[in-house]
Amino acid sequence: GYSVEYDHFLPGESGNIVSASFDTYHSSTYTPTISGAAFNATTGAVTDNLSVAIADGAYQRNSTFQFRVLLNPNDKTTITIADYVSTFFTHASLSDQTSGAPVVRFYDVQQSHNDPRLAITYRANRDLSLRASVGSSIASPYINLYSATLQTPAQAFRAGSTSVSIGRAATDLKPETAFGYDVGFDMRLH
């Protein structure tokens, strides 16, 4: 991936800045298998050797545009106004084993999200600073959550098993979003 940022200092001695940036990264798969174990809270049983194969050619591309204004209305106050516009593109795999030889199909998921943020800092004196912020954020789902292997119950059944679990790709999975706020202070003690 790569990042680019431009900062423009506004005229005057106040240190006001307008900035814009772009960040992107691309992650590809080369037929990895993500393995692990599952714990059944009801029975206490642990199932080992669970895995999800992600076919070669699956990838994710995440990009974020960020616009920010840093204002200093006086020598004690700093106000930051920012907006993040994120785009997530996933080219995921679906391995279908229900009709004989495995067939890998790909599908695309694209999602965008806007995350505005506001922060204010007030320096009451050289030893005390008050701060408050509010804003939203986002995290895209991992590619293995979009990928799955379709199987019939007979293909998924293992000798000695009492149940069969069939996986399904979460093709309609949405990114994780959050809205938060923070109020606090910093104090220097002598």
N, CA, C and O of each residue as an XYZ file, in Angstrom:
760
protein
N       0.815     -1.182      0.000
C       0.000      0.000      0.000
C       0.859      1.246      0.000
O       2.088      1.167     -0.009
N       0.220      2.372      0.009
C       0.926      3.642      0.059
C       0.029      4.700      0.679
O      -1.190      4.546      0.761
N       0.670      5.782      1.112
C      -0.036      6.915      1.705
C       0.517      8.199      1.127
O       1.708      8.301      0.832
N      -0.357      9.177      0.967
C       0.027     10.504      0.487
C      -0.700     11.519      1.363
O      -1.887     11.354      1.642
N      -0.001     12.567      1.799
C      -0.630     13.606      2.612
C      -0.148     14.973      2.158
O       1.024     15.163      1.831
N      -1.075     15.918      2.145
C      -0.747     17.310      1.821
C      -1.239     18.183      2.967
O      -2.407     18.117      3.351
N      -0.334     19.007      3.516
C      -0.681     19.952      4.581
C      -0.500     21.368      4.052
O       0.524     21.694      3.451
N      -1.499     22.195      4.283
C      -1.435     23.584      3.844
C      -1.619     24.486      5.065
O      -2.664     24.457      5.716
N      -0.603     25.279      5.366
C      -0.681     26.206      6.493
C      -1.405     27.462      6.036
O      -1.037     28.074      5.034
N      -2.435     27.840      6.778
C      -3.210     29.021      6.436
C      -2.445     30.279      6.854
O      -1.649     30.231      7.793
N      -2.674     31.398      6.172
C      -1.952     32.641      6.500
C      -2.184     33.069      7.941
O      -3.232     32.789      8.524
N      -1.214     33.736      8.499
C      -1.310     34.215      9.880
C      -0.369     33.441     10.773
O       0.301     32.508     10.329
N      -0.321     33.829     12.025
C       0.595     33.209     12.981
C      -0.107     32.228     13.916
O       0.479     31.797     14.910
N      -1.341     31.874     13.615
C      -2.106     31.025     14.525
C      -1.806     29.534     14.371
O      -2.181     28.751     15.243
N      -1.152     29.124     13.308
C      -0.849     27.709     13.097
C      -2.015     26.899     12.588
O      -2.044     25.684     12.779
N      -2.984     27.539     11.941
C      -4.118     26.820     11.366
C      -3.644     26.016     10.158
O      -2.862     26.508      9.345
N      -4.123     24.773     10.045
C      -3.684     23.883      8.977
C      -4.901     23.212      8.349
O      -5.839     22.826      9.047
N      -4.875     23.080      7.031
C      -5.840     22.270      6.298
C      -5.038     21.134      5.665
O      -4.014     21.379      5.028
N      -5.492     19.913      5.836
C      -4.750     18.790      5.258
C      -5.693     17.803      4.597
O      -6.875     17.711      4.929
N      -5.133     17.072      3.653
C      -5.857     16.007      2.966
C      -4.878     14.848      2.789
O      -3.692     15.055      2.534
N      -5.388     13.638      2.928
C      -4.520     12.483      2.740
C      -5.295     11.340      2.107
O      -6.525     11.298      2.133
N      -4.536     10.417      1.540
C      -5.096      9.214      0.934
C      -4.215      8.050      1.347
O      -2.988      8.127      1.273
N      -4.853      6.964      1.787
C      -4.133      5.775      2.220
C      -4.813      4.565      1.598
O      -6.040      4.468      1.614
N      -4.037      3.653      1.058
C      -4.618      2.443      0.482
C      -3.678      1.264      0.677
O      -2.458      1.425      0.708
N      -4.255      0.087      0.806
C      -3.449     -1.131      0.807
C      -4.245     -2.253      0.157
O      -5.476     -2.245      0.122
N      -3.505     -3.199     -0.347
C      -4.064     -4.320     -1.086
C      -3.457     -5.584     -0.491
O      -2.235     -5.688     -0.389
N      -4.283     -6.539     -0.098
C      -3.757     -7.812      0.409
C      -4.342     -8.946     -0.416
O      -5.556     -9.049     -0.590
N      -3.449     -9.797     -0.921
C      -3.845    -10.930     -1.760
C      -3.603    -12.234     -1.025
O      -2.806    -12.293     -0.089
N      -4.298    -13.281     -1.455
C      -4.085    -14.604     -0.881
C      -3.428    -15.515     -1.905
O      -3.561    -15.326     -3.114
N      -2.725    -16.497     -1.394
C      -2.067    -17.495     -2.240
C      -2.411    -18.868     -1.690
O      -1.529    -19.612     -1.264
N      -3.683    -19.198     -1.700
C      -4.249    -20.441     -1.219
C      -3.845    -20.760      0.218
O      -3.366    -21.861      0.488
N      -4.031    -19.812      1.149
C      -3.745    -20.154      2.539
C      -4.923    -20.862      3.183
O      -6.058    -20.755      2.718
N      -4.648    -21.571      4.235
C      -5.689    -22.175      5.042
C      -5.575    -21.589      6.430
O      -4.506    -21.634      7.039
N      -6.661    -21.040      6.938
C      -6.691    -20.484      8.281
C      -7.264    -21.568      9.184
O      -8.407    -21.988      9.004
N      -6.475    -22.024     10.153
C      -6.866    -23.147     10.998
C      -7.124    -22.698     12.423
O      -6.685    -21.627     12.842
N      -7.834    -23.523     13.152
C      -8.105    -23.207     14.546
C      -8.928    -24.306     15.190
O      -9.066    -25.404     14.651
N      -9.471    -23.989     16.351
C     -10.296    -24.930     17.096
C     -11.552    -24.214     17.563
O     -11.575    -22.986     17.647
N     -12.587    -24.967     17.864
C     -13.841    -24.402     18.355
C     -14.172    -25.036     19.696
O     -13.909    -26.218     19.920
N     -14.753    -24.237     20.584
C     -15.150    -24.701     21.918
C     -16.664    -24.629     22.016
O     -17.254    -23.583     21.743
N     -17.299    -25.729     22.401
C     -18.736    -25.783     22.592
C     -19.016    -25.500     24.063
O     -18.701    -26.321     24.925
N     -19.614    -24.328     24.360
C     -19.850    -23.909     25.740
C     -20.861    -24.801     26.446
O     -20.823    -24.909     27.672
N     -21.757    -25.436     25.716
C     -22.774    -26.286     26.328
C     -22.191    -27.619     26.796
O     -22.426    -28.047     27.926
N     -21.422    -28.273     25.909
C     -20.888    -29.605     26.229
C     -19.463    -29.566     26.754
O     -19.008    -30.520     27.384
N     -18.757    -28.473     26.501
C     -17.355    -28.378     26.906
C     -16.419    -29.052     25.929
O     -15.215    -29.123     26.176
N     -16.949    -29.550     24.821
C     -16.120    -30.248     23.834
C     -15.311    -29.255     22.996
O     -15.779    -28.161     22.680
N     -14.099    -29.655     22.648
C     -13.231    -28.856     21.779
C     -13.076    -29.601     20.465
O     -12.722    -30.780     20.453
N     -13.339    -28.919     19.362
C     -13.171    -29.498     18.040
C     -11.914    -28.906     17.424
O     -11.848    -27.705     17.163
N     -10.921    -29.750     17.194
C      -9.670    -29.304     16.582
C      -9.750    -29.419     15.066
O     -10.704    -29.967     14.511
N      -8.747    -28.901     14.430
C      -8.559    -29.030     12.983
C      -9.673    -28.403     12.153
O      -9.980    -28.895     11.066
N     -10.281    -27.329     12.644
C     -11.225    -26.590     11.817
C     -10.413    -25.696     10.897
O      -9.410    -25.128     11.329
N     -10.814    -25.557      9.658
C     -10.048    -24.708      8.748
C     -10.953    -24.116      7.677
O     -11.998    -24.668      7.334
N     -10.516    -22.978      7.164
C     -11.184    -22.324      6.046
C     -10.119    -22.073      4.990
O      -9.125    -21.397      5.256
N     -10.317    -22.605      3.810
C      -9.366    -22.381      2.720
C      -9.811    -21.156      1.923
O     -10.986    -21.009      1.586
N      -8.858    -20.291      1.631
C      -9.141    -19.112      0.814
C      -8.403    -19.294     -0.498
O      -7.177    -19.396     -0.512
N      -9.132    -19.334     -1.589
C      -8.548    -19.656     -2.889
C      -7.585    -18.573     -3.369
O      -7.750    -17.389     -3.073
N      -6.571    -19.017     -4.121
C      -5.635    -18.107     -4.770
C      -6.428    -17.168     -5.676
O      -7.258    -17.620     -6.465
N      -6.180    -15.888     -5.570
C      -6.899    -14.901     -6.372
C      -7.845    -14.054     -5.557
O      -8.304    -13.015     -6.031
N      -8.149    -14.472     -4.338
C      -8.988    -13.656     -3.461
C      -8.138    -12.502     -2.926
O      -6.945    -12.671     -2.676
N      -8.753    -11.333     -2.752
C      -7.993    -10.192     -2.225
C      -8.921     -9.164     -1.608
O     -10.136     -9.195     -1.807
N      -8.316     -8.244     -0.847
C      -9.021     -7.097     -0.287
C      -8.236     -5.838     -0.619
O      -7.005     -5.836     -0.618
N      -8.969     -4.772     -0.901
C      -8.349     -3.459     -1.150
C      -9.115     -2.445     -0.308
O     -10.318     -2.257     -0.493
N      -8.425     -1.802      0.603
C      -9.035     -0.811      1.482
C      -8.402      0.549      1.214
O      -7.180      0.662      1.122
N      -9.226      1.573      1.091
C      -8.746      2.925      0.822
C      -9.460      3.911      1.731
O     -10.643      3.749      2.033
N      -8.725      4.944      2.168
C      -9.306      5.977      3.026
C      -8.851      7.350      2.559
O      -7.656      7.598      2.396
N      -9.814      8.242      2.346
C      -9.541      9.658      2.109
C      -9.799     10.373      3.433
O     -10.824     10.152      4.077
N      -8.872     11.221      3.827
C      -9.032     11.952      5.085
C      -8.863     13.441      4.819
O      -7.907     13.873      4.175
N      -9.812     14.211      5.332
C      -9.766     15.671      5.235
C      -9.788     16.209      6.662
O     -10.602     15.782      7.481
N      -8.869     17.169      6.962
C      -8.764     17.647      8.336
C      -8.470     19.142      8.350
O      -7.715     19.661      7.528
N      -9.096     19.815      9.315
C      -8.825     21.230      9.556
C      -8.409     21.350     11.014
O      -9.117     20.885     11.907
N      -7.258     21.975     11.254
C      -6.755     22.215     12.596
C      -6.792     23.715     12.838
O      -6.066     24.474     12.196
N      -7.634     24.132     13.761
C      -7.830     25.561     14.031
C      -7.340     25.921     15.429
O      -7.529     25.166     16.383
N      -6.718     27.069     15.531
C      -6.262     27.609     16.812
C      -6.889     28.992     16.979
O      -6.249     29.995     16.664
N      -8.134     29.064     17.471
C      -8.808     30.354     17.569
C      -8.140     31.312     18.553
O      -8.283     32.528     18.427
N      -7.416     30.774     19.527
C      -6.627     31.596     20.450
C      -5.438     30.760     20.915
O      -5.278     29.618     20.484
N      -4.618     31.309     21.778
C      -3.400     30.604     22.182
C      -3.654     29.458     23.164
O      -2.715     28.746     23.522
N      -4.898     29.262     23.607
C      -5.214     28.195     24.557
C      -6.074     27.079     23.973
O      -6.183     26.010     24.573
N      -6.685     27.308     22.814
C      -7.665     26.373     22.275
C      -7.237     25.828     20.915
O      -6.773     26.570     20.049
N      -7.405     24.512     20.746
C      -7.175     23.859     19.459
C      -8.430     23.071     19.112
O      -8.936     22.309     19.936
N      -8.930     23.251     17.900
C     -10.107     22.533     17.414
C      -9.692     21.738     16.176
O      -9.114     22.294     15.242
N      -9.984     20.450     16.172
C      -9.692     19.602     15.015
C     -11.006     19.061     14.471
O     -11.782     18.434     15.192
N     -11.241     19.311     13.193
C     -12.422     18.793     12.499
C     -11.895     17.873     11.411
O     -11.084     18.294     10.586
N     -12.341     16.632     11.397
C     -11.837     15.675     10.411
C     -12.977     14.845      9.846
O     -14.019     14.669     10.477
N     -12.752     14.340      8.639
C     -13.714     13.457      7.999
C     -12.940     12.369      7.265
O     -12.043     12.661      6.474
N     -13.289     11.121      7.529
C     -12.645      9.971      6.892
C     -13.682      9.276      6.013
O     -14.758      8.913      6.488
N     -13.364      9.092      4.752
C     -14.243      8.380      3.830
C     -13.502      7.109      3.423
O     -12.471      7.167      2.754
N     -14.041      5.958      3.836
C     -13.363      4.677      3.614
C     -14.139      3.824      2.626
O     -15.370      3.809      2.628
N     -13.397      3.110      1.776
C     -13.977      2.176      0.821
C     -13.288      0.831      0.994
O     -12.061      0.754      1.047
N     -14.083     -0.225      1.082
C     -13.570     -1.578      1.232
C     -14.058     -2.415      0.062
O     -15.259     -2.501     -0.195
N     -13.116     -3.033     -0.646
C     -13.465     -3.893     -1.774
C     -12.889     -5.279     -1.503
O     -11.686     -5.420     -1.281
N     -13.741     -6.302     -1.518
C     -13.303     -7.678     -1.276
C     -13.679     -8.540     -2.464
O     -14.831     -8.553     -2.896
N     -12.693     -9.265     -2.992
C     -12.886    -10.252     -4.052
C     -12.696    -11.604     -3.369
O     -11.571    -12.091     -3.255
N     -13.803    -12.216     -2.912
C     -13.746    -13.402     -2.063
C     -14.042    -14.674     -2.839
O     -14.601    -14.645     -3.935
N     -13.650    -15.795     -2.238
C     -13.833    -17.094     -2.888
C     -14.896    -17.922     -2.189
O     -15.096    -17.825     -0.978
N     -15.556    -18.724     -2.969
C     -16.563    -19.651     -2.477
C     -16.248    -20.989     -3.118
O     -16.414    -21.144     -4.328
N     -15.797    -21.955     -2.336
C     -15.431    -23.271     -2.853
C     -16.634    -24.193     -2.724
O     -17.095    -24.464     -1.616
N     -17.140    -24.672     -3.848
C     -18.337    -25.512     -3.872
C     -17.934    -26.967     -4.094
O     -17.440    -27.328     -5.163
N     -18.151    -27.803     -3.067
C     -17.800    -29.222     -3.158
C     -19.045    -30.107     -3.205
O     -18.954    -31.322     -3.025
N     -20.191    -29.506     -3.442
C     -21.440    -30.277     -3.384
C     -21.711    -31.095     -4.633
O     -22.572    -31.974     -4.606
N     -21.009    -30.837     -5.727
C     -21.327    -31.552     -6.974
C     -20.092    -32.247     -7.548
O     -19.736    -32.044     -8.708
N     -19.453    -33.059     -6.729
C     -18.289    -33.796     -7.229
C     -17.004    -33.012     -7.030
O     -16.642    -32.665     -5.906
N     -16.314    -32.734     -8.141
C     -15.037    -32.019     -8.071
C     -15.248    -30.593     -7.557
O     -16.190    -29.918     -7.969
N     -14.362    -30.130     -6.647
C     -14.510    -28.769     -6.106
C     -14.438    -27.705     -7.209
O     -13.605    -27.781     -8.112
N     -15.316    -26.729     -7.114
C     -15.350    -25.606     -8.042
C     -15.210    -24.329     -7.215
O     -15.923    -24.141     -6.229
N     -14.297    -23.460     -7.618
C     -14.115    -22.202     -6.895
C     -14.781    -21.094     -7.680
O     -14.511    -20.905     -8.866
N     -15.655    -20.362     -7.008
C     -16.318    -19.205     -7.609
C     -15.903    -17.969     -6.827
O     -15.670    -18.041     -5.620
N     -15.812    -16.849     -7.505
C     -15.474    -15.594     -6.843
C     -16.668    -14.659     -6.893
O     -17.467    -14.708     -7.828
N     -16.784    -13.824     -5.904
C     -17.814    -12.785     -5.885
C     -17.198    -11.540     -5.260
O     -16.208    -11.629     -4.534
N     -17.784    -10.384     -5.542
C     -17.242     -9.111     -5.078
C     -18.194     -8.435     -4.099
O     -19.414     -8.491     -4.246
N     -17.598     -7.795     -3.094
C     -18.346     -7.016     -2.115
C     -17.652     -5.667     -2.002
O     -16.449     -5.603     -1.751
N     -18.409     -4.586     -2.188
C     -17.840     -3.246     -2.020
C     -18.714     -2.455     -1.054
O     -19.938     -2.423     -1.177
N     -18.050     -1.818     -0.087
C     -18.769     -1.033      0.906
C     -18.011      0.257      1.168
O     -16.784      0.299      1.086
N     -18.753      1.304      1.484
C     -18.146      2.597      1.815
C     -18.738      3.098      3.126
O     -19.841      2.715      3.517
N     -17.973      3.969      3.801
C     -18.441      4.512      5.080
C     -17.832      5.880      5.293
O     -16.686      6.121      4.913
N     -18.589      6.772      5.895
C     -18.136      8.127      6.208
C     -18.008      8.256      7.727
O     -18.941      7.927      8.460
N     -16.853      8.735      8.197
C     -16.598      8.838      9.636
C     -16.141     10.242     10.010
O     -14.943     10.524      9.964
N     -17.067     11.135     10.382
C     -16.673     12.469     10.842
C     -16.173     12.422     12.291
O     -16.598     11.578     13.080
N     -15.264     13.344     12.625
C     -14.716     13.424     13.987
C     -14.477     14.878     14.362
O     -14.183     15.713     13.507
N     -14.607     15.171     15.654
C     -14.393     16.510     16.183
C     -13.643     16.388     17.499
O     -13.985     15.554     18.337
N     -12.612     17.224     17.686
C     -11.853     17.224     18.933
C     -11.547     18.659     19.344
O     -11.253     19.507     18.501
N     -11.617     18.922     20.641
C     -11.308     20.246     21.185
C     -10.357     20.065     22.359
O     -10.583     19.224     23.229
N      -9.300     20.856     22.376
C      -8.354     20.866     23.491
C      -8.236     22.292     24.004
O      -8.064     23.230     23.225
N      -8.330     22.449     25.318
C      -8.193     23.760     25.950
C      -7.078     23.675     26.990
O      -7.163     22.892     27.935
N      -6.041     24.477     26.814
C      -4.923     24.525     27.749
C      -5.174     25.645     28.749
O      -4.876     26.807     28.473
N      -5.725     25.297     29.914
C      -6.080     26.286     30.929
C      -4.840     27.016     31.447
O      -4.870     28.228     31.660
N      -3.768     26.282     31.645
C      -2.485     26.866     32.033
C      -1.390     25.886     31.629
O      -1.675     24.878     30.983
N      -0.170     26.159     31.990
C       0.923     25.298     31.513
C       0.872     23.903     32.123
O       1.537     22.996     31.622
N       0.102     23.706     33.191
C       0.034     22.411     33.860
C      -1.279     21.655     33.661
O      -1.384     20.500     34.071
N      -2.279     22.279     33.042
C      -3.594     21.642     32.902
C      -4.135     21.811     31.483
O      -4.186     22.916     30.944
N      -4.530     20.697     30.905
C      -5.119     20.690     29.566
C      -6.409     19.871     29.620
O      -6.405     18.738     30.101
N      -7.514     20.442     29.128
C      -8.807     19.768     29.073
C      -9.063     19.336     27.633
O      -8.689     20.043     26.697
N      -9.697     18.183     27.450
C      -9.933     17.706     26.081
C     -11.279     16.998     25.974
O     -11.789     16.429     26.939
N     -11.832     17.054     24.771
C     -13.075     16.336     24.456
C     -13.030     15.970     22.979
O     -12.530     16.733     22.152
N     -13.558     14.800     22.661
C     -13.615     14.390     21.252
C     -14.836     13.504     21.044
O     -15.349     12.891     21.980
N     -15.281     13.453     19.810
C     -16.422     12.635     19.434
C     -16.233     12.225     17.971
O     -15.696     12.997     17.175
N     -16.667     11.029     17.619
C     -16.536     10.611     16.226
C     -16.868      9.149     16.030
O     -17.156      8.422     16.981
N     -16.824      8.736     14.783
C     -17.126      7.350     14.436
C     -15.908      6.717     13.776
O     -14.985      7.409     13.347
N     -15.925      5.383     13.703
C     -14.834      4.640     13.077
C     -15.388      3.364     12.461
O     -16.547      3.006     12.667
N     -14.526      2.683     11.695
C     -14.968      1.492     10.972
C     -13.815      0.507     10.850
O     -12.652      0.909     10.822
N     -14.132     -0.777     10.779
C     -13.149     -1.830     10.522
C     -13.780     -2.827      9.563
O     -14.876     -3.326      9.816
N     -13.101     -3.116      8.478
C     -13.662     -4.054      7.499
C     -13.517     -5.492      7.993
O     -12.577     -5.797      8.727
N     -14.430     -6.376      7.602
C     -14.327     -7.789      7.997
C     -13.107     -8.450      7.336
O     -12.705     -8.069      6.237
N     -12.537     -9.424      8.009
C     -11.424    -10.173      7.429
C     -11.924    -11.000      6.254
O     -13.083    -11.412      6.218
N     -11.033    -11.238      5.294
C     -11.429    -11.933      4.069
C     -11.898    -13.357      4.350
O     -12.748    -13.871      3.623
N     -11.361    -14.013      5.395
C     -11.793    -15.385      5.678
C     -13.257    -15.459      6.116
O     -13.863    -16.527      6.030
N     -13.834    -14.354      6.581
C     -15.251    -14.359      6.947
C     -16.152    -14.342      5.717
O     -17.311    -14.753      5.786
N     -15.616    -13.864      4.583
C     -16.371    -13.856      3.336
C     -16.226    -15.169      2.573
O     -17.042    -15.466      1.701
N     -15.203    -15.958      2.888
C     -14.905    -17.174      2.138
C     -15.443    -18.390      2.880
O     -15.474    -18.419      4.110
N     -15.861    -19.381      2.124
C     -16.379    -20.611      2.737
C     -16.297    -21.749      1.744
O     -16.098    -21.549      0.546
N     -16.455    -22.945      2.275
C     -16.522    -24.151      1.454
C     -17.917    -24.734      1.613
O     -18.339    -25.059      2.723
N     -18.626    -24.864      0.510
C     -19.961    -25.471      0.547
C     -19.812    -26.989      0.503
O     -19.113    -27.520     -0.361
N     -20.468    -27.691      1.433
C     -20.413    -29.144      1.499
C     -21.812    -29.686      1.773
O     -22.675    -28.989      2.307
N     -22.010    -30.930      1.400
C     -23.242    -31.615      1.786
C     -23.033    -32.174      3.190
O     -21.889    -32.299      3.627
N     -24.090    -32.511      3.903
C     -23.921    -33.113      5.229
C     -23.040    -34.358      5.199
O     -22.262    -34.579      6.127
N     -23.147    -35.168      4.163
C     -22.344    -36.389      4.076
C     -20.856    -36.055      3.956
O     -20.018    -36.765      4.512
N     -20.520    -34.977      3.231
C     -19.112    -34.605      3.077
C     -18.540    -34.045      4.371
O     -17.355    -34.231      4.647
N     -19.352    -33.367      5.166
C     -18.868    -32.739      6.394
C     -18.854    -33.695      7.579
O     -18.195    -33.421      8.582
N     -19.583    -34.832      7.478
C     -19.694    -35.765      8.595
C     -18.379    -36.489      8.814
O     -17.749    -36.958      7.866
N     -17.966    -36.576     10.089
C     -16.766    -37.330     10.449
C     -17.195    -38.486     11.340
O     -18.142    -38.361     12.117
N     -16.500    -39.605     11.227
C     -16.820    -40.785     12.051
C     -16.791    -40.403     13.528
O     -15.852    -39.754     13.988
N     -17.800    -40.798     14.253
C     -17.887    -40.501     15.676
C     -18.576    -39.176     15.980
O     -18.800    -38.854     17.147
N     -18.909    -38.416     14.967
C     -19.574    -37.128     15.190
C     -21.031    -37.340     15.542
O     -21.664    -38.291     15.081
N     -21.554    -36.450     16.358
C     -22.976    -36.508     16.699
C     -23.760    -35.403     16.005
O     -24.989    -35.371     16.070
N     -23.049    -34.500     15.342
C     -23.721    -33.443     14.595
C     -22.838    -33.013     13.428
O     -21.652    -33.336     13.363
N     -23.448    -32.283     12.521
C     -22.726    -31.805     11.341
C     -22.938    -30.305     11.237
O     -24.059    -29.817     11.376
N     -21.877    -29.589     10.995
C     -21.954    -28.138     10.821
C     -21.589    -27.794      9.392
O     -20.518    -28.165      8.913
N     -22.464    -27.094      8.716
C     -22.233    -26.709      7.321
C     -21.967    -25.211      7.272
O     -22.772    -24.420      7.763
N     -20.836    -24.816      6.681
C     -20.483    -23.401      6.587
C     -21.128    -22.716      5.398
O     -21.440    -23.350      4.390
N     -21.317    -21.450      5.526
C     -21.884    -20.636      4.446
C     -21.117    -19.325      4.427
O     -20.876    -18.735      5.480
N     -20.735    -18.867      3.260
C     -20.030    -17.586      3.155
C     -20.949    -16.458      3.595
O     -22.131    -16.440      3.251
N     -20.410    -15.530      4.345
C     -21.187    -14.389      4.835
C     -21.156    -13.278      3.786
O     -20.547    -12.229      3.996
N     -21.817    -13.521      2.661
C     -21.750    -12.579      1.546
C     -22.394    -11.232      1.858
O     -22.113    -10.245      1.179
N     -23.245    -11.177      2.864
C     -23.914     -9.923      3.206
C     -23.347     -9.299      4.486
O     -23.986     -8.442      5.097
N     -22.156     -9.725      4.886
C     -21.524     -9.224      6.101
C     -21.166     -7.743      5.947
O     -20.620     -7.332      4.923
N     -21.473     -6.961      6.959
C     -21.197     -5.517      6.942
C     -19.966     -5.222      7.807
O     -19.655     -5.988      8.719
N     -19.267     -4.117      7.527
C     -18.128     -3.746      8.360
C     -18.563     -3.409      9.787
O     -19.707     -3.029     10.034
N     -17.633     -3.557     10.705
C     -17.876     -3.191     12.096
C     -17.741     -1.675     12.220
O     -16.733     -1.105     11.803
N     -18.745     -1.028     12.789
C     -18.696      0.421     12.976
C     -18.832      0.750     14.455
O     -19.387     -0.025     15.234
N     -18.314      1.910     14.823
C     -18.389      2.336     16.221
C     -18.538      3.848     16.276
O     -18.084      4.566     15.385
N     -19.176      4.314     17.332
C     -19.288      5.737     17.604
C     -18.827      5.931     19.036
O     -19.303      5.253     19.946
N     -17.905      6.853     19.233
C     -17.379      7.021     20.574
C     -17.126      8.469     20.930
O     -17.147      9.358     20.079
N     -16.891      8.678     22.195
C     -16.570     10.014     22.684
C     -15.567      9.874     23.823
O     -15.441      8.812     24.433
N     -14.867     10.951     24.095
C     -13.853     10.960     25.130
C     -13.823     12.343     25.753
O     -13.791     13.347     25.041
N     -13.833     12.401     27.049
C     -13.694     13.650     27.793
C     -12.622     13.401     28.850
O     -12.678     12.402     29.566
N     -11.661     14.292     28.949
C     -10.614     14.059     29.913
C      -9.744     15.279     30.140
O     -10.026     16.370     29.644
N      -8.692     15.074     30.891
C      -7.749     16.151     31.161
C      -6.359     15.566     31.354
O      -6.203     14.387     31.674
N      -5.363     16.398     31.156
C      -3.971     16.078     31.430
C      -3.473     17.097     32.425
O      -3.648     18.303     32.248
N      -2.839     16.589     33.491
C      -2.337     17.501     34.509
C      -0.878     17.149     34.821
O      -0.537     15.988     35.047
N      -0.054     18.149     34.826
C       1.348     17.964     35.194
C       1.487     18.225     36.684
O       1.127     19.294     37.178
N       2.015     17.229     37.396
C       2.206     17.367     38.832
C       3.677     17.690     39.102
O       4.577     17.113     38.491
N       3.895     18.601     40.006
C       5.279     19.003     40.321
C       5.785     18.278     41.530
O       6.926     18.487     41.943
